[in-house]
Short mmCIF file of C-alpha atoms in Angstrom, two decimals:
data_model
loop_
_atom_site.label_atom_id
_atom_site.label_comp_id
_atom_site.label_asym_id
_atom_site.label_seq_id
_atom_site.Cartn_x
_atom_site.Cartn_y
_atom_site.Cartn_z
CA MET H 1 -1.65 214.53 197.29
CA ASP H 2 0.15 213.44 194.42
CA VAL H 3 -1.65 216.35 193.93
CA PRO H 4 -1.53 215.41 191.44
CA ASP H 5 -1.42 213.71 192.45
CA PHE H 6 -3.34 215.85 194.04
CA GLN H 7 -6.93 215.87 193.48
CA LYS H 8 -7.33 219.15 190.92
CA ILE H 9 -10.26 217.73 188.19
CA SER H 10 -12.84 218.33 191.11
CA LEU H 11 -12.40 222.11 191.05
CA GLY H 12 -13.70 221.11 186.90
CA ALA H 13 -17.31 220.37 188.23
CA LEU H 14 -17.44 223.73 191.00
CA GLU H 15 -15.72 226.09 187.95
CA TYR H 16 -18.80 224.24 186.19
CA LYS H 17 -21.67 224.94 187.52
CA ARG H 18 -20.33 228.35 188.53
CA CYS H 19 -19.99 229.01 184.60
CA ASN H 20 -23.54 227.79 184.15
CA SER H 21 -25.28 229.11 187.42
CA PRO H 22 -28.09 231.04 186.54
CA MET H 23 -26.69 233.66 189.28
CA GLU H 24 -23.02 234.57 187.04
CA PRO H 25 -21.90 235.44 184.64
CA PRO H 26 -22.27 234.22 180.90
CA CYS H 27 -18.43 231.66 180.90
CA ARG H 28 -16.34 229.10 179.32
CA SER H 29 -14.71 226.48 181.77
CA PHE H 30 -14.53 223.72 179.50
CA ALA H 31 -15.61 224.30 175.45
CA SER H 32 -13.04 225.94 173.13
CA VAL H 33 -14.37 229.75 173.34
CA SER H 34 -13.95 230.95 169.59
CA ALA H 35 -12.06 233.74 169.72
CA ALA H 36 -14.43 236.77 168.23
CA GLU H 37 -16.20 236.90 171.21
CA ASN H 38 -16.21 240.10 173.41
CA LYS H 39 -16.58 239.31 176.90
CA PRO H 40 -15.45 240.58 179.64
CA PHE H 41 -12.35 238.15 181.72
CA TYR H 42 -11.46 239.38 185.33
CA PHE H 43 -8.27 237.96 184.96
CA LEU H 44 -7.18 238.83 189.05
CA HIS H 45 -10.90 237.51 189.56
CA ALA H 46 -10.36 234.42 187.69
CA VAL H 47 -7.64 233.71 190.03
CA TYR H 48 -8.84 234.67 193.29
CA GLU H 49 -11.85 232.20 192.07
CA GLY H 50 -9.25 229.27 191.08
CA ILE H 51 -7.08 229.54 194.21
CA ILE H 52 -10.05 229.75 197.07
CA ALA H 53 -11.24 226.51 194.90
CA GLY H 54 -8.41 224.67 194.24
CA GLY H 55 -7.61 224.62 197.56
CA ALA H 56 -10.57 223.62 199.00
CA ALA H 57 -11.34 220.91 196.27
CA GLY H 58 -7.24 218.94 197.63
CA VAL H 59 -7.59 220.03 200.71
CA ILE H 60 -10.57 218.04 201.08
CA ALA H 61 -10.38 214.60 198.62
CA GLU H 62 -6.09 214.27 200.00
CA ALA H 63 -7.72 213.65 203.07
CA VAL H 64 -10.87 212.12 202.00
CA LEU H 65 -8.29 209.94 199.47
CA TYR H 66 -4.96 209.62 201.91
CA PRO H 67 -5.38 205.68 202.80
CA ILE H 68 -5.24 204.58 199.34
CA ASP H 69 -2.71 207.19 198.35
CA THR H 70 -0.19 205.61 201.10
CA ILE H 71 -1.28 202.22 200.13
CA LYS H 72 -0.38 203.21 196.27
CA THR H 73 3.23 204.63 197.75
CA ARG H 74 4.55 201.71 199.43
CA LEU H 75 2.96 198.85 197.35
CA GLN H 76 4.98 201.32 194.04
CA ALA H 77 9.05 201.24 197.17
CA VAL H 78 8.55 197.72 198.06
CA HIS H 79 10.46 195.57 196.45
CA GLY H 80 9.42 192.68 194.09
CA GLY H 81 6.58 190.79 196.13
CA GLY H 82 7.31 192.30 199.26
CA LYS H 83 4.75 192.32 201.28
CA ILE H 84 3.08 196.08 202.42
CA ASN H 85 2.19 197.55 205.99
CA LEU H 86 -1.88 198.47 206.40
CA LYS H 87 -0.95 199.79 209.90
CA GLY H 88 -0.41 203.86 209.74
CA LEU H 89 -2.58 204.72 207.14
CA TYR H 90 -2.84 208.16 207.44
CA SER H 91 1.00 208.71 208.87
CA GLY H 92 1.81 212.26 207.32
CA LEU H 93 -1.71 213.29 206.79
CA ALA H 94 -1.44 216.89 208.63
CA GLY H 95 1.70 217.64 207.66
CA ASN H 96 0.15 216.93 203.61
CA LEU H 97 -2.95 218.76 203.87
CA ALA H 98 -0.55 221.82 205.17
CA GLY H 99 1.78 221.62 201.39
CA VAL H 100 -1.04 221.51 199.30
CA LEU H 101 -3.75 223.98 200.19
CA PRO H 102 -1.44 226.32 198.80
CA ALA H 103 0.32 223.59 196.13
CA SER H 104 -3.66 222.90 194.92
CA ALA H 105 -4.25 226.86 195.30
CA ILE H 106 -1.93 227.80 193.11
CA PHE H 107 -2.28 225.18 190.52
CA VAL H 108 -5.55 226.07 190.19
CA GLY H 109 -4.88 229.53 190.14
CA VAL H 110 -2.86 229.34 187.76
CA TYR H 111 -4.20 227.23 185.26
CA GLU H 112 -8.34 227.91 184.78
CA PRO H 113 -7.25 232.06 183.96
CA THR H 114 -4.16 230.05 181.39
CA LYS H 115 -6.84 227.65 179.79
CA GLN H 116 -9.70 230.83 179.97
CA LYS H 117 -7.01 233.30 177.96
CA LEU H 118 -5.59 231.09 175.74
CA LEU H 119 -9.65 229.72 174.86
CA LYS H 120 -9.68 233.22 173.44
CA SER H 121 -6.64 233.69 171.62
CA LEU H 122 -6.82 230.31 170.19
CA PRO H 123 -9.07 229.60 167.22
CA GLU H 124 -11.73 227.34 168.39
CA ASN H 125 -10.78 224.19 166.65
CA LEU H 126 -7.51 224.68 168.92
CA SER H 127 -8.93 224.72 172.74
CA ALA H 128 -7.23 221.16 173.92
CA VAL H 129 -3.51 223.28 172.84
CA ALA H 130 -4.94 225.35 175.39
CA GLN H 131 -6.47 223.02 178.28
CA LEU H 132 -3.47 221.41 177.44
CA THR H 133 0.00 224.16 177.94
CA ALA H 134 -3.21 225.89 180.01
CA GLY H 135 -1.83 222.12 182.71
CA ALA H 136 1.32 221.92 182.09
CA ILE H 137 1.85 225.89 183.62
CA GLY H 138 -0.04 225.10 186.49
CA GLY H 139 1.59 222.06 187.77
CA ALA H 140 5.29 224.47 186.55
CA ALA H 141 4.22 226.90 188.30
CA SER H 142 3.03 224.26 191.51
CA SER H 143 5.96 221.82 191.75
CA LEU H 144 7.71 223.84 193.52
CA ILE H 145 5.29 223.59 196.90
CA ARG H 146 3.82 220.05 194.98
CA VAL H 147 7.37 217.96 195.38
CA PRO H 148 8.41 219.22 199.15
CA THR H 149 4.81 217.98 200.25
CA GLU H 150 5.95 214.65 198.56
CA VAL H 151 8.95 213.59 199.44
CA VAL H 152 8.14 214.35 203.60
CA LYS H 153 5.11 212.47 202.06
CA GLN H 154 5.89 210.11 200.63
CA ARG H 155 8.92 209.03 203.31
CA MET H 156 6.78 209.51 206.37
CA GLN H 157 4.09 206.97 203.97
CA THR H 158 6.71 204.20 203.83
CA GLY H 159 8.15 204.78 207.80
CA GLN H 160 11.34 206.57 206.98
CA PHE H 161 9.77 210.20 210.01
CA ALA H 162 7.14 210.06 212.62
CA SER H 163 6.82 213.99 211.90
CA ALA H 164 6.69 216.47 209.08
CA PRO H 165 8.46 218.76 210.89
CA ASP H 166 11.50 215.88 212.56
CA ALA H 167 11.31 214.10 208.38
CA ILE H 168 11.97 217.84 207.22
CA HIS H 169 14.29 218.44 209.50
CA LEU H 170 16.44 214.77 209.09
CA ILE H 171 16.26 215.90 205.45
CA VAL H 172 17.79 218.57 205.21
CA SER H 173 20.64 217.52 207.69
CA LYS H 174 22.05 215.04 205.57
CA GLU H 175 21.22 215.46 202.23
CA GLY H 176 20.53 219.44 202.11
CA PHE H 177 18.59 221.60 201.09
CA LYS H 178 18.73 219.46 197.73
CA GLY H 179 16.91 216.44 198.93
CA LEU H 180 13.96 217.96 199.19
CA TYR H 181 13.75 217.86 195.71
CA ALA H 182 14.63 214.57 194.84
CA GLY H 183 13.09 213.68 192.04
CA TYR H 184 12.58 217.09 190.92
CA GLY H 185 12.94 215.84 187.56
CA SER H 186 10.59 212.32 187.49
CA PHE H 187 7.86 214.44 189.52
CA LEU H 188 8.15 216.58 186.12
CA LEU H 189 8.61 214.35 184.31
CA ARG H 190 5.50 212.56 185.33
CA ASP H 191 2.53 214.73 186.78
CA LEU H 192 4.10 218.23 183.70
CA PRO H 193 1.98 215.67 180.52
CA PHE H 194 -0.08 213.52 184.05
CA ASP H 195 -1.90 217.75 184.53
CA ALA H 196 -1.75 218.47 181.29
CA ILE H 197 -3.05 215.06 180.13
CA GLN H 198 -5.81 215.13 182.18
CA PHE H 199 -7.27 217.70 181.75
CA CYS H 200 -7.03 217.82 178.09
CA ILE H 201 -8.99 214.40 178.39
CA TYR H 202 -11.52 215.90 181.54
CA GLU H 203 -12.47 218.69 179.92
CA GLN H 204 -12.77 217.91 175.90
CA MET H 205 -15.02 214.90 177.55
CA LEU H 206 -17.72 216.74 179.26
CA MET H 207 -17.99 218.87 176.22
CA GLY H 208 -18.46 216.41 173.60
CA TYR H 209 -21.02 214.86 176.22
CA LYS H 210 -23.15 218.05 176.87
CA LEU H 211 -22.92 218.39 172.69
CA ALA H 212 -23.63 214.47 172.59
CA ALA H 213 -27.31 214.71 175.56
CA LYS H 214 -27.21 218.85 174.43
CA ARG H 215 -28.03 219.04 177.94
CA ASP H 216 -25.64 220.87 181.11
CA PRO H 217 -24.41 217.31 182.36
CA LYS H 218 -25.47 216.87 185.96
CA ASP H 219 -23.24 216.17 189.10
CA ALA H 220 -22.87 212.67 188.09
CA GLU H 221 -23.02 213.12 185.27
CA ILE H 222 -19.61 214.84 185.70
CA ALA H 223 -18.28 212.64 188.96
CA ILE H 224 -18.22 209.63 186.19
CA VAL H 225 -16.47 211.95 182.58
CA GLY H 226 -14.16 212.37 185.84
CA ALA H 227 -13.16 209.46 187.40
CA PHE H 228 -12.62 208.00 182.97
CA ALA H 229 -10.22 211.13 182.53
CA GLY H 230 -7.69 209.88 186.15
CA ALA H 231 -8.32 206.63 185.36
CA ILE H 232 -6.82 206.68 181.79
CA THR H 233 -3.80 209.74 182.87
CA GLY H 234 -3.43 207.27 185.08
CA ALA H 235 -3.05 203.62 183.93
CA MET H 236 -0.70 206.29 181.24
CA THR H 237 2.22 207.24 183.37
CA THR H 238 1.48 205.19 186.34
CA PRO H 239 5.51 203.67 185.33
CA LEU H 240 6.84 207.36 186.01
CA ASP H 241 4.97 206.96 188.63
CA VAL H 242 6.48 204.23 189.93
CA VAL H 243 10.19 205.84 189.30
CA LYS H 244 9.57 208.66 191.46
CA THR H 245 8.81 207.04 194.66
CA ARG H 246 11.14 204.96 194.01
CA LEU H 247 13.57 208.15 193.59
CA MET H 248 11.73 210.65 196.70
CA VAL H 249 11.98 207.15 198.70
CA GLN H 250 15.50 206.64 198.37
CA GLY H 251 16.99 208.97 200.64
CA SER H 252 21.21 209.35 200.79
CA ALA H 253 21.23 205.58 199.99
CA ASN H 254 21.44 206.94 196.16
CA GLN H 255 20.57 203.61 195.50
CA TYR H 256 19.19 204.74 191.67
CA LYS H 257 21.24 207.55 189.98
CA GLY H 258 18.31 209.19 188.53
CA ILE H 259 15.48 208.92 186.22
CA PHE H 260 16.58 206.37 183.35
CA ASP H 261 19.26 204.41 185.98
CA CYS H 262 15.80 204.09 188.77
CA ALA H 263 13.58 202.69 185.76
CA ARG H 264 16.08 200.13 184.17
CA THR H 265 17.68 198.74 187.43
CA ILE H 266 13.84 197.74 188.53
CA ALA H 267 14.05 196.45 185.33
CA LYS H 268 16.21 194.00 185.63
CA GLU H 269 15.82 193.28 189.55
CA GLU H 270 12.21 192.85 189.54
CA GLY H 271 11.01 192.91 185.96
CA THR H 272 8.67 195.43 183.84
CA ARG H 273 5.59 194.10 185.57
CA ALA H 274 6.98 196.12 188.69
CA LEU H 275 6.89 199.61 186.92
CA LEU H 276 3.04 199.26 186.10
CA LYS H 277 1.85 198.73 189.88
CA ILE H 278 -1.46 200.16 188.39
CA TYR H 279 -4.58 198.95 189.99
CA SER H 280 -4.41 201.29 193.27
CA GLN H 281 -3.26 204.22 190.44
CA ILE H 282 -6.20 203.66 189.35
CA GLN H 283 -8.79 203.09 191.91
CA ARG H 284 -7.48 205.66 193.50
CA GLN H 285 -7.15 208.30 190.22
CA ILE H 286 -11.09 206.54 190.19
CA LEU H 287 -12.64 207.55 193.27
CA ARG H 288 -11.44 210.72 194.05
CA PHE H 289 -14.57 212.56 191.48
CA GLN H 290 -16.94 210.13 193.10
#
């Protein structure tokens, strides 16, 4: 999943509900936490909960939304105004889920405890900084698994390979182990800001909604807030996502020499609109929270 393109914000709703359950001790999953508060915080317990919830949410959401992700990848990979094939929209799903599970678990297992720790350490008015930082750290930690998963997934989605084992074998034999990390720089350039901004917008909007409504948001309201956060962030990072896709699927052809060469070549040969293949990206971000 370009899981982020993982469906990480799904955990936000799970964590929010857990923190507001009468069966659980009070906690703050999205609101800023005052440095004066001395509520106990169990780091390992937060990691464990994050891993379980993140892995489950990532796998379920990825399986449901995989066809939309395939369409997005094919739209971004096709050159010019070429048409895309709408067959085989679940190509590579099984192999992708094998990578999504640990990657989502790592992301959320790092994000939640890091955020909670920072919220307790920083002044109350810097809650957004805690959320941005935790999102970036979580994204960096999970990238070691997310990038190879994304490379294999996108090449299968574009019809280059028939199975994940074949994809891994051929990529390594032709491009070396580094082939599994093709586009790593563009992935970090796109996904670290995406992770950080998406979660910050989501949690700040949720906090603002609760203050305005003077009550805890309902499940449907949490989903709507998440949809807006994902759509806004998806729109902001779409050009970087297009570059990432092109670098990951080019294989040994090496048409593009790097991030800037890729962006420049796309803009020169296909026009700047090719960097803004945005409809499917926004639609995917919205649907993942419904």
